[in-house]
CSV table of C-alpha atoms in Angstrom, one decimal:
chain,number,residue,atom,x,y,z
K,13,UNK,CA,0.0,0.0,0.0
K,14,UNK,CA,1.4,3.3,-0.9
K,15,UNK,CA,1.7,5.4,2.0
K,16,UNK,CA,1.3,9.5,1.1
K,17,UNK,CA,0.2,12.4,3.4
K,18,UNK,CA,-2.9,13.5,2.9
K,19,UNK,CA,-2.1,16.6,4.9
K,20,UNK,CA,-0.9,18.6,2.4
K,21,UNK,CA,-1.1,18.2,-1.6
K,22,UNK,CA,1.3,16.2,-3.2
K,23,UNK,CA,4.7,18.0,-3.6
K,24,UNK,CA,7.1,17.8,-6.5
K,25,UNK,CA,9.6,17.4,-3.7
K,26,UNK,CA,7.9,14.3,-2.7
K,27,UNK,CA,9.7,11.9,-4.0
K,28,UNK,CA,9.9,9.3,-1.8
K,29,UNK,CA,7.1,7.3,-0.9
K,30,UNK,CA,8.4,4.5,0.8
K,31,UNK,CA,5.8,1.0,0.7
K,32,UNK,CA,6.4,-2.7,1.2
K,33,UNK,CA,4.8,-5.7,0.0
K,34,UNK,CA,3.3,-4.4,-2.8
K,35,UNK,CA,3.1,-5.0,-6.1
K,36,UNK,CA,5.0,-2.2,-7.0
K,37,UNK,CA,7.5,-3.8,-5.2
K,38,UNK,CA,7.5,-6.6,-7.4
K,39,UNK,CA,7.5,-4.0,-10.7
K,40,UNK,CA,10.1,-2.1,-9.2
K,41,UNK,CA,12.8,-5.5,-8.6
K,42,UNK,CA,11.6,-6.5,-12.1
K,43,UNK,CA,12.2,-2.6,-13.6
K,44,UNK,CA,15.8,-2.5,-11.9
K,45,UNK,CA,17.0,-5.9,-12.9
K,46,UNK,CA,15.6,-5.3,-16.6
K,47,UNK,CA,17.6,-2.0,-16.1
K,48,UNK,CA,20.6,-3.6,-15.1
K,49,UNK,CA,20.5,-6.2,-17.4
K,50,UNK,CA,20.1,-3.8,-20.2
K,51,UNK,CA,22.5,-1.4,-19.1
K,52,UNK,CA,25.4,-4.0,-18.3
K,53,UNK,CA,26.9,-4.3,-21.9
K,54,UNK,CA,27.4,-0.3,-21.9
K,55,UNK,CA,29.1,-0.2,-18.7
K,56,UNK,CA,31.3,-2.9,-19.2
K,57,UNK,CA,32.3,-1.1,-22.7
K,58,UNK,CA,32.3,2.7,-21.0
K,59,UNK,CA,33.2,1.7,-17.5
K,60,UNK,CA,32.3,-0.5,-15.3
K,61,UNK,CA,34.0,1.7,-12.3
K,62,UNK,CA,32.2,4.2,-12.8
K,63,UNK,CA,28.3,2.4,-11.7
K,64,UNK,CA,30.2,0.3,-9.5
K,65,UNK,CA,31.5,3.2,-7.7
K,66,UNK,CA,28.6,5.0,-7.4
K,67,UNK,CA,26.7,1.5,-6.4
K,68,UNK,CA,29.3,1.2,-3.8
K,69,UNK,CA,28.9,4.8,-2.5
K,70,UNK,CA,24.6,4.2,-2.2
K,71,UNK,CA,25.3,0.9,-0.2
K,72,UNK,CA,27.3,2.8,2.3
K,73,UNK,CA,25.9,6.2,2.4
K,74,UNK,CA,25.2,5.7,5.8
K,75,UNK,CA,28.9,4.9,6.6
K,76,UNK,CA,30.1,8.0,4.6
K,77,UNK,CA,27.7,10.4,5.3
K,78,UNK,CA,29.3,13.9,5.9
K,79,UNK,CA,27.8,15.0,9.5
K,80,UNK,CA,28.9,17.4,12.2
K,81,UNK,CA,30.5,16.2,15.5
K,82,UNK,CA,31.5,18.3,18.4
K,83,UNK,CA,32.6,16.1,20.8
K,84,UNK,CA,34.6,17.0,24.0
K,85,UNK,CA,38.2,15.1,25.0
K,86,UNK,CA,36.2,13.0,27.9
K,87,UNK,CA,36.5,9.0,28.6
K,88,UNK,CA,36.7,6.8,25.8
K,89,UNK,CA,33.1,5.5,26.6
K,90,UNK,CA,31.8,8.9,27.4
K,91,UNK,CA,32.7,10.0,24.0
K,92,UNK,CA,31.9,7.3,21.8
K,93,UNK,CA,28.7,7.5,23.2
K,94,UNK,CA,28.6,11.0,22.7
K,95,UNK,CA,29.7,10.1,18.9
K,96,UNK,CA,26.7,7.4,18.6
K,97,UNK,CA,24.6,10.4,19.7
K,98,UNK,CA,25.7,12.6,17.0
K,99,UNK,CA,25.9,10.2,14.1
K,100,UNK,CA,22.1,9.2,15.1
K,101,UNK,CA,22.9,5.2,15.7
K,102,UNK,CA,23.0,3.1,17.5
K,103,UNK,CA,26.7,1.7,18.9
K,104,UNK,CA,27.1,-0.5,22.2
K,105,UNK,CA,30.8,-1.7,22.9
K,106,UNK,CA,32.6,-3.2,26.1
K,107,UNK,CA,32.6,-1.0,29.2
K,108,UNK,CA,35.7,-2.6,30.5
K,109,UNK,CA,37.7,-2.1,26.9
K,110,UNK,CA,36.8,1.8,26.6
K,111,UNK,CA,35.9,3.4,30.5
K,112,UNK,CA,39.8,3.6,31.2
K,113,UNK,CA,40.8,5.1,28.1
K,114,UNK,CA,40.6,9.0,27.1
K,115,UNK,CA,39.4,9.7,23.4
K,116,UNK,CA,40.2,12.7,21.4
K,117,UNK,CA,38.3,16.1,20.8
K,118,UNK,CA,36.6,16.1,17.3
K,119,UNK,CA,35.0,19.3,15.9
K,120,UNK,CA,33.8,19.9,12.4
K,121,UNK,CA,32.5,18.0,10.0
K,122,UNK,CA,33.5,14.8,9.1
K,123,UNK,CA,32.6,11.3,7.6
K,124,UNK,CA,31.6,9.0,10.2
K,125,UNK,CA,34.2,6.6,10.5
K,126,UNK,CA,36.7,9.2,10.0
K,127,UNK,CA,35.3,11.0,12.8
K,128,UNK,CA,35.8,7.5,14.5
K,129,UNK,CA,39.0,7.3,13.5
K,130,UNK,CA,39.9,10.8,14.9
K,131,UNK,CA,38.0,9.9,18.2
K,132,UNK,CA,39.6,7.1,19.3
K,133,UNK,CA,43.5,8.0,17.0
K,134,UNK,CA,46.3,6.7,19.6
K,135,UNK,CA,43.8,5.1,22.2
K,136,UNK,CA,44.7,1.2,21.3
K,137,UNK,CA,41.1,0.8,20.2
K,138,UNK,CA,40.9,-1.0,17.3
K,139,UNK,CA,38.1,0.3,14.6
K,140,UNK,CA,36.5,-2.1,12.1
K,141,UNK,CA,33.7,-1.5,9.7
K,142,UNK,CA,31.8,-4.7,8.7
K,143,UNK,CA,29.7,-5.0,4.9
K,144,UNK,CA,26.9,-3.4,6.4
K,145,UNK,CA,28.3,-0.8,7.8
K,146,UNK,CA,28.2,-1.9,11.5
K,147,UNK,CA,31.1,-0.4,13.6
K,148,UNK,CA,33.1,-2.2,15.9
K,149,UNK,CA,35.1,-0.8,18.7
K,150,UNK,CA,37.7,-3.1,20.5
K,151,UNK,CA,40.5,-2.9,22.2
K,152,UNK,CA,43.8,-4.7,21.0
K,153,UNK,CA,45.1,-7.3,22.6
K,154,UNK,CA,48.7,-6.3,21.6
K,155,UNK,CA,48.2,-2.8,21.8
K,156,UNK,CA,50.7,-0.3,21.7
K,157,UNK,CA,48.8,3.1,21.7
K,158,UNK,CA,48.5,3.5,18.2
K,159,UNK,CA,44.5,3.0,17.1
K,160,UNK,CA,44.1,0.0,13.8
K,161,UNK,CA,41.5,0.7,11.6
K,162,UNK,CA,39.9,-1.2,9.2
K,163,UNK,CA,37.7,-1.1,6.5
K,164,UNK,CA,35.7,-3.2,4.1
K,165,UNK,CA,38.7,-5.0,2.8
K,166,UNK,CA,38.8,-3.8,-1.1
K,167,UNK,CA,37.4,-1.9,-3.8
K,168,UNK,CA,36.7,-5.4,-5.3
K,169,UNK,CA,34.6,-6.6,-2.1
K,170,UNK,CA,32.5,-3.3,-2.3
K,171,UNK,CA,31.8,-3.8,-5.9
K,172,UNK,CA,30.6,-7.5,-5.4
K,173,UNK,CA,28.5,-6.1,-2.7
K,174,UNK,CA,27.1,-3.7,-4.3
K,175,UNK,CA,26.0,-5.6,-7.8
K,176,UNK,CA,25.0,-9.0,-5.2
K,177,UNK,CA,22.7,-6.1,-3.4
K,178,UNK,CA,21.8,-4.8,-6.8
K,179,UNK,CA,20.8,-8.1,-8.4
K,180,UNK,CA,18.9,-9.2,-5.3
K,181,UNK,CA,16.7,-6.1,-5.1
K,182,UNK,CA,16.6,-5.1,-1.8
K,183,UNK,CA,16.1,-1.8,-2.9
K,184,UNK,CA,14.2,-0.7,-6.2
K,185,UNK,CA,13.3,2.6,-8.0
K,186,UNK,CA,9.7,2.3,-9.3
K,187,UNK,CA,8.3,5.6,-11.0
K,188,UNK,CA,4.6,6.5,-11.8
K,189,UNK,CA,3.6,9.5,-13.6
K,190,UNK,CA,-0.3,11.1,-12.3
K,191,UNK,CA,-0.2,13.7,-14.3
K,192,UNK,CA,0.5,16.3,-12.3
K,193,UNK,CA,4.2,15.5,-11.8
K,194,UNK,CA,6.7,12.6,-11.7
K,195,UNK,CA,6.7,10.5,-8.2
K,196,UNK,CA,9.7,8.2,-7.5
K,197,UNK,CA,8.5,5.5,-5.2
K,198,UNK,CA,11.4,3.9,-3.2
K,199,UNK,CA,10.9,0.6,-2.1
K,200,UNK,CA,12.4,-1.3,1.0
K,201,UNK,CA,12.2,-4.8,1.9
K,202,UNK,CA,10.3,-4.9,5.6
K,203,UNK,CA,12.1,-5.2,8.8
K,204,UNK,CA,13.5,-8.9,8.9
I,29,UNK,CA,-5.3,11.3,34.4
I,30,UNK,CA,-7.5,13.1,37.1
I,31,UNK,CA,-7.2,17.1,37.0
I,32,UNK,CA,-9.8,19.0,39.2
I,33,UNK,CA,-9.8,22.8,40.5
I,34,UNK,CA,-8.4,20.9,43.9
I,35,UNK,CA,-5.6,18.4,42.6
I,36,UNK,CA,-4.2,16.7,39.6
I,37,UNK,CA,-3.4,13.4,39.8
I,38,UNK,CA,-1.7,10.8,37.1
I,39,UNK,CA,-1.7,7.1,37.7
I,40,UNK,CA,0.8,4.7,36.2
I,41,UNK,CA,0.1,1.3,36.2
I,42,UNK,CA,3.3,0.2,34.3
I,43,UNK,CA,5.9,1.9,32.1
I,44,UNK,CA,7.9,5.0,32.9
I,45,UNK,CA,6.6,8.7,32.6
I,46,UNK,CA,8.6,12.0,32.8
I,47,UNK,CA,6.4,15.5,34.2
I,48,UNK,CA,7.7,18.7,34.2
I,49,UNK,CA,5.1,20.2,36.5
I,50,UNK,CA,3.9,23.7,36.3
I,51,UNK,CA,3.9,24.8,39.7
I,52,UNK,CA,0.7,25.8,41.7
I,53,UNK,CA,0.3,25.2,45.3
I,54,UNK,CA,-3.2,25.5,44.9
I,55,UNK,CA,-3.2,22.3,42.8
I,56,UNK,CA,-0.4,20.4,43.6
I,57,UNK,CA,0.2,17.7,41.4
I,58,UNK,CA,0.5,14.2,42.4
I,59,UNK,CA,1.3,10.2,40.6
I,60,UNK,CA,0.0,7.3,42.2
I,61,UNK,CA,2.3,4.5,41.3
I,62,UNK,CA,1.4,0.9,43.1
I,63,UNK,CA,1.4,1.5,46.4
I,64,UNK,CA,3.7,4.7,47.2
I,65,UNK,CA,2.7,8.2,45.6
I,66,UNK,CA,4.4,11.3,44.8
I,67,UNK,CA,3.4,14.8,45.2
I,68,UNK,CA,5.4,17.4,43.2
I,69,UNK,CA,6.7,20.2,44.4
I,70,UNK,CA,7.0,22.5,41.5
I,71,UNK,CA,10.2,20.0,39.5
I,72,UNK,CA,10.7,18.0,36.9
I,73,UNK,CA,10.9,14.2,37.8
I,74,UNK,CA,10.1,10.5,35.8
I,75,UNK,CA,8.8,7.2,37.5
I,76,UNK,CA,8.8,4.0,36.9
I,77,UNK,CA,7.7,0.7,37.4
I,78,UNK,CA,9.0,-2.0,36.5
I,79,UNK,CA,8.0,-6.0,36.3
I,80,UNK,CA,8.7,-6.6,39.9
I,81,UNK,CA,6.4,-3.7,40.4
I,82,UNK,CA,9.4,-1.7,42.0
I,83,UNK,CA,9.0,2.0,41.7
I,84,UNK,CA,12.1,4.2,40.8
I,85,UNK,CA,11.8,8.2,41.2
I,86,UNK,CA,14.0,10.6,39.7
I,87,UNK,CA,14.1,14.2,40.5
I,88,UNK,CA,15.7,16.0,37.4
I,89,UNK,CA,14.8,19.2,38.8
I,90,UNK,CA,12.9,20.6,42.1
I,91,UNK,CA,11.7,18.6,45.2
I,92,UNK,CA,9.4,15.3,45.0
I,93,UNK,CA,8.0,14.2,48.0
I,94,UNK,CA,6.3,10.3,48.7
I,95,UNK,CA,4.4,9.0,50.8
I,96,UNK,CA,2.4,6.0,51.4
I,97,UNK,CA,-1.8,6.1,51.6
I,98,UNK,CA,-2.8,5.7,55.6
I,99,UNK,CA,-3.6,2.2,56.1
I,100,UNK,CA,-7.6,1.7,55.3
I,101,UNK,CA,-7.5,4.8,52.9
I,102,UNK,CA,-9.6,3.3,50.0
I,103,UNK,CA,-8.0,3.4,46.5
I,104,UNK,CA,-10.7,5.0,45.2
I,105,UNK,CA,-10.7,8.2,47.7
I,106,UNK,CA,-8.2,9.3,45.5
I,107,UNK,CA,-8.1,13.1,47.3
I,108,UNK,CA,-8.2,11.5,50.9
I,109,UNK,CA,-5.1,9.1,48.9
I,110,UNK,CA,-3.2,12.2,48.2
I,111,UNK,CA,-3.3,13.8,51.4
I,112,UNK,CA,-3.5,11.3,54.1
I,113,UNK,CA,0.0,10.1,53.8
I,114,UNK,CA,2.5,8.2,55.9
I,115,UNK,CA,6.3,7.2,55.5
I,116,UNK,CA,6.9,10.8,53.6
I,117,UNK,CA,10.5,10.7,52.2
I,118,UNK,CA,11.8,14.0,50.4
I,119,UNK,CA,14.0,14.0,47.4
I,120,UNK,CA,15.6,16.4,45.7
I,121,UNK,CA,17.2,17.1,42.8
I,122,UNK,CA,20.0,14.5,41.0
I,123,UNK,CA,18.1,12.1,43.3
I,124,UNK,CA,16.9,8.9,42.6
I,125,UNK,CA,14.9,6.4,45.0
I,126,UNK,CA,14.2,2.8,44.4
I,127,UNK,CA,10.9,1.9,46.4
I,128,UNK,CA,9.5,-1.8,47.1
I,129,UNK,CA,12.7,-3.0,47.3
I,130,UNK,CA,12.8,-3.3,50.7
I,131,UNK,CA,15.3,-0.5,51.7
I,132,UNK,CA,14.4,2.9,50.5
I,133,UNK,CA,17.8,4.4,49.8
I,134,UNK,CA,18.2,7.4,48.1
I,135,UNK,CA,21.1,8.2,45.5
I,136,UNK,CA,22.7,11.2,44.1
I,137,UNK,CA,23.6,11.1,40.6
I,138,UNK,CA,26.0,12.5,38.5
I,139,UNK,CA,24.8,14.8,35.8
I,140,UNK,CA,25.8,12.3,32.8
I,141,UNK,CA,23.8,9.5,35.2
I,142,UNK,CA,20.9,11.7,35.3
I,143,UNK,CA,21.2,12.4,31.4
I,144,UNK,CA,21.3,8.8,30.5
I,145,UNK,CA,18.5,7.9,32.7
I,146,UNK,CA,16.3,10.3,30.9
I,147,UNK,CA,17.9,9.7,27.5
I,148,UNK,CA,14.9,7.6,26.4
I,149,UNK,CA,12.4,10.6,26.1
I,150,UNK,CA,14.7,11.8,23.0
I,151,UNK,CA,14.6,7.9,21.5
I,152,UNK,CA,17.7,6.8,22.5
I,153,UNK,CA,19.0,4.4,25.6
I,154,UNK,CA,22.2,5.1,26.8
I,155,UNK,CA,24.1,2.0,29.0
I,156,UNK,CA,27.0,3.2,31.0
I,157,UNK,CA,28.3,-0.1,32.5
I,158,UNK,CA,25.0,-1.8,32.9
I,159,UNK,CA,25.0,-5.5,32.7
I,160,UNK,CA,24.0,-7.4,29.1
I,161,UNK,CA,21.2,-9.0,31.4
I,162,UNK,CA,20.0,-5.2,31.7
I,163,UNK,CA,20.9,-3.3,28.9
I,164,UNK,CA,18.5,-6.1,26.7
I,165,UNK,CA,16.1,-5.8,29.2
I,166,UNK,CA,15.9,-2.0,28.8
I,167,UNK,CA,16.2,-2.4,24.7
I,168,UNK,CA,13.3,-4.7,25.1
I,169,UNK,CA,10.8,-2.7,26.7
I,170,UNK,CA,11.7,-0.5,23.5
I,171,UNK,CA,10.8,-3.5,20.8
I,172,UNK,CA,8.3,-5.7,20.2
I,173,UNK,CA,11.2,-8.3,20.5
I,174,UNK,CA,12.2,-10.8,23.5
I,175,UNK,CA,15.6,-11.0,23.7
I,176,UNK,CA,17.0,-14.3,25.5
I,177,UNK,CA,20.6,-14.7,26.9
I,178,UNK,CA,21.6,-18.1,26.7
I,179,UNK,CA,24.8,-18.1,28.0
I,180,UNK,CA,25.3,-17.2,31.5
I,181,UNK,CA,28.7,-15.3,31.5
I,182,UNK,CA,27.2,-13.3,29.0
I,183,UNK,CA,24.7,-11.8,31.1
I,184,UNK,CA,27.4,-10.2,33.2
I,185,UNK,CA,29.4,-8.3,30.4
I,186,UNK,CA,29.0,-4.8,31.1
I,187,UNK,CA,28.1,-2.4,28.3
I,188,UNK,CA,28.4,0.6,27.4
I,189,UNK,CA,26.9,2.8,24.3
I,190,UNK,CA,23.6,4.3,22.8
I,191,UNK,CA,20.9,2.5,21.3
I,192,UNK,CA,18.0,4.0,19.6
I,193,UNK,CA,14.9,2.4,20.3
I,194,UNK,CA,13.3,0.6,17.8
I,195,UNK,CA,16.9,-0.2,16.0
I,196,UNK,CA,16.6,-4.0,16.8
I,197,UNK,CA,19.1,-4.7,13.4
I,198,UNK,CA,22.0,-2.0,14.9
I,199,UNK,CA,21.8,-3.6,18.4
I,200,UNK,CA,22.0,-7.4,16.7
I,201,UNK,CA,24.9,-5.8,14.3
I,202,UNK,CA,26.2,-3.9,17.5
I,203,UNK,CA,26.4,-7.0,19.6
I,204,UNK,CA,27.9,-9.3,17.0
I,205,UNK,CA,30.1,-6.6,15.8
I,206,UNK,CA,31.2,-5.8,19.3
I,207,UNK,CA,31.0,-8.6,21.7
I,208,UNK,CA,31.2,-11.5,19.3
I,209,UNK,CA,27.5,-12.4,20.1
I,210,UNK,CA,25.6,-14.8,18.0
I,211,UNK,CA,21.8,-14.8,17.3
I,212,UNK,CA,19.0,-16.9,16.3
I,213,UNK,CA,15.7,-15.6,15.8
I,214,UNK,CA,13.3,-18.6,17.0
I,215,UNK,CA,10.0,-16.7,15.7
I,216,UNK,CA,9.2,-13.3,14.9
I,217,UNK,CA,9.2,-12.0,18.4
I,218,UNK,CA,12.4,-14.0,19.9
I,219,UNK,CA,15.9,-13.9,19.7
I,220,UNK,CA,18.2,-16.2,21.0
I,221,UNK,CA,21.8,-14.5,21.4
I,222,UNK,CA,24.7,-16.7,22.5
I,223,UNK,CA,28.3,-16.5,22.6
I,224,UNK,CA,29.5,-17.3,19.2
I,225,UNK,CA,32.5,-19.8,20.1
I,226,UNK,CA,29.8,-22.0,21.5
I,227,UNK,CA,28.0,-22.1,17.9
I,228,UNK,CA,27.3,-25.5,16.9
I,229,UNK,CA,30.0,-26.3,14.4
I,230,UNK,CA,28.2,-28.2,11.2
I,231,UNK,CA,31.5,-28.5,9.5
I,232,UNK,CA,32.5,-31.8,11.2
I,233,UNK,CA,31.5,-34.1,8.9
């Protein structure tokens, strides 16, 4: 069922109307995949990097989203959850790994894991980010100040991800036309 | 919710509430919670009850004072409830007071305490060394999810960290991310999380 407001008229700035379990859900796989399908031959003859990249940048907006910190030098845990606060999700680590540590002051605007990375720079914390963009905050066993951080492994591992992610359709761009403008209707698989 | 030109009085049955009372002296404002009540004293306070029907009060800002009804003082006499009171404990602000717990000690917080405690009224839960047993007993009341600890040593790992409520994937991906914790969902409403060295291993054979 399409979800819209009927509080105010329909906006050309509307263009996301998110719904689930619909047959537009359905159309809108089928409409990406025939998209894809059709489109592969020209990327893989005017470059494949290019889409793949730009796949690879939607599957991890979330990761490197450009956001505002201001958080104080204060205890490891203090901060981080300061940081959790700011980047609006939601992060639980070890209290015994972070309470005795102190984590850096970070002001301005940054991705999120580079804020991270700034954060917790020369702590022993080690920083991973998983293939969905979880982040993990441990402390290294054979720590010697300086702060590890990892991301997904390669450019290769974010492309796979991103054309499995693609193929599988857990997200789809279905478009319907009423007449009075163009709404795109985003559609997202239901919580599992 | 009772509000007359005398009194106004909230009940909470379960949950947790937060007032920030306009004060008026003329119509002091009062929350019956189970058995104790408290009358407010122009502040800002939250109370809780939980399973055990324990009743936690937490003075953000102001005075709070509870009592307990005078024995034969029917529930109903909800004005005689509010007045005729017995066992009167005052608490004040960065206070907190667990009651039915059998001692009736009162805390000072810190101000980081007080802002985590109250944290949920912006959508988020903040743990600052709580227990795992806790902090998925918290994130539950938050979910329509049950979460079940099935290792025992597990329930004593302290956490630390934000979640916000509703998020049930980021505190699976936040567990297993963070404190190598498995999970199983067992229906749509349960989730099994476990250790993840004591996974089954299928790859014996």
């Amino acid at each position: 069922m399409i979800r819209i407001s009927k509080q105010r008229p329909f906006a050309a700035t509307d263009w996301r109307i998110y719904f689930s379990r619909s047959s537009y859900t359905v159309a809108g796989r089928r409409l990406v995949a025939r998209a894809f399908m059709a489109f592969l031959p020209l990327c893989a003859r005017f470059g494949l990097v290019y889409l793949t990249i730009g796949l690879c940048v939607a599957s991890h907006a979330h990761a490197s989203d450009t956001l505002t910190f201001d958080i104080a030098k204060a205890r490891a845990d203090l901060a981080l959850i300061a940081f959790a606060e700011q980047a609006d999700r939601t992060l639980l680590f070890s209290f015994d790994e972070t309470h005795d540590k102190t984590a850096n002051r970070v002001s301005g605007q940054y991705e999120v894991v580079e804020a991270l990375e700034l954060l917790l720079a020369g702590t022993g914390l080690s920083i991973s980010m998983g293939t969905q963009g979880q982040l993990s905050v441990v402390a290294d066993a054979d720590s010697n100040g300086d702060t590890v951080v990892n991301k997904p492994k390669s450019i290769l591992a974010r492309i796979g991800m991103a054309l499995t992610s693609a193929v599988v359709g857990s997200s789809a761009i279905a478009q319907e036309s009423n007449g009075t403008g163009t709404q795109n209707a985003s559609a997202q698989t239901s919580r599992p | 919710v009772g509000f007359s030109v005398q009194q106004r009085i909230v009940q909470l049955e379960r949950g947790e509430l937060h007032i920030d009372v306009a004060h008026d002296p003329t119509r002091p404002l009062s929350v019956i919670a189970g058995w104790p009540y408290c009358q407010a004293v122009g502040t800002a306070f939250s109370v809780r009850i939980d399973d055990s029907q324990q009743v936690e009060v937490l003075v953000a800002d102001g005075r709070v004072q509870i009592g307990v009804p005078e024995p034969g003082t029917a529930d109903t006499d909800q004005l005689a409830l509010t007045r005729e009171m017995a066992n009167k404990i005052l608490i004040s602000q960065a206070e907190r007071v667990l009651l039915n717990s059998g001692e009736e000690s009162v805390e000072v917080l810190e101000p980081e305490e007080i802002e985590a405690q109250l944290s949920w009224r912006s959508g988020n839960l903040i743990f600052r060394g709580e227990s795992l047993a806790t902090t998925v007993s918290e994130v539950g009341r938050y979910t329509s999810v049950e979460f079940v600890i099935k290792d025992e040593e597990l329930r004593r790992v302290r956490v630390a960290g934000l979640f916000k409520t509703g998020d049930v994937a980021g505190f699976l991906s936040s567990l297993e991310a963070n404190f190598d914790i498995a999970y199983e969902r067992t229906d749509d409403e349960t989730v099994l999380l476990f250790a993840a060295t004591s996974l089954p291993t299928d790859d014996s054979n």
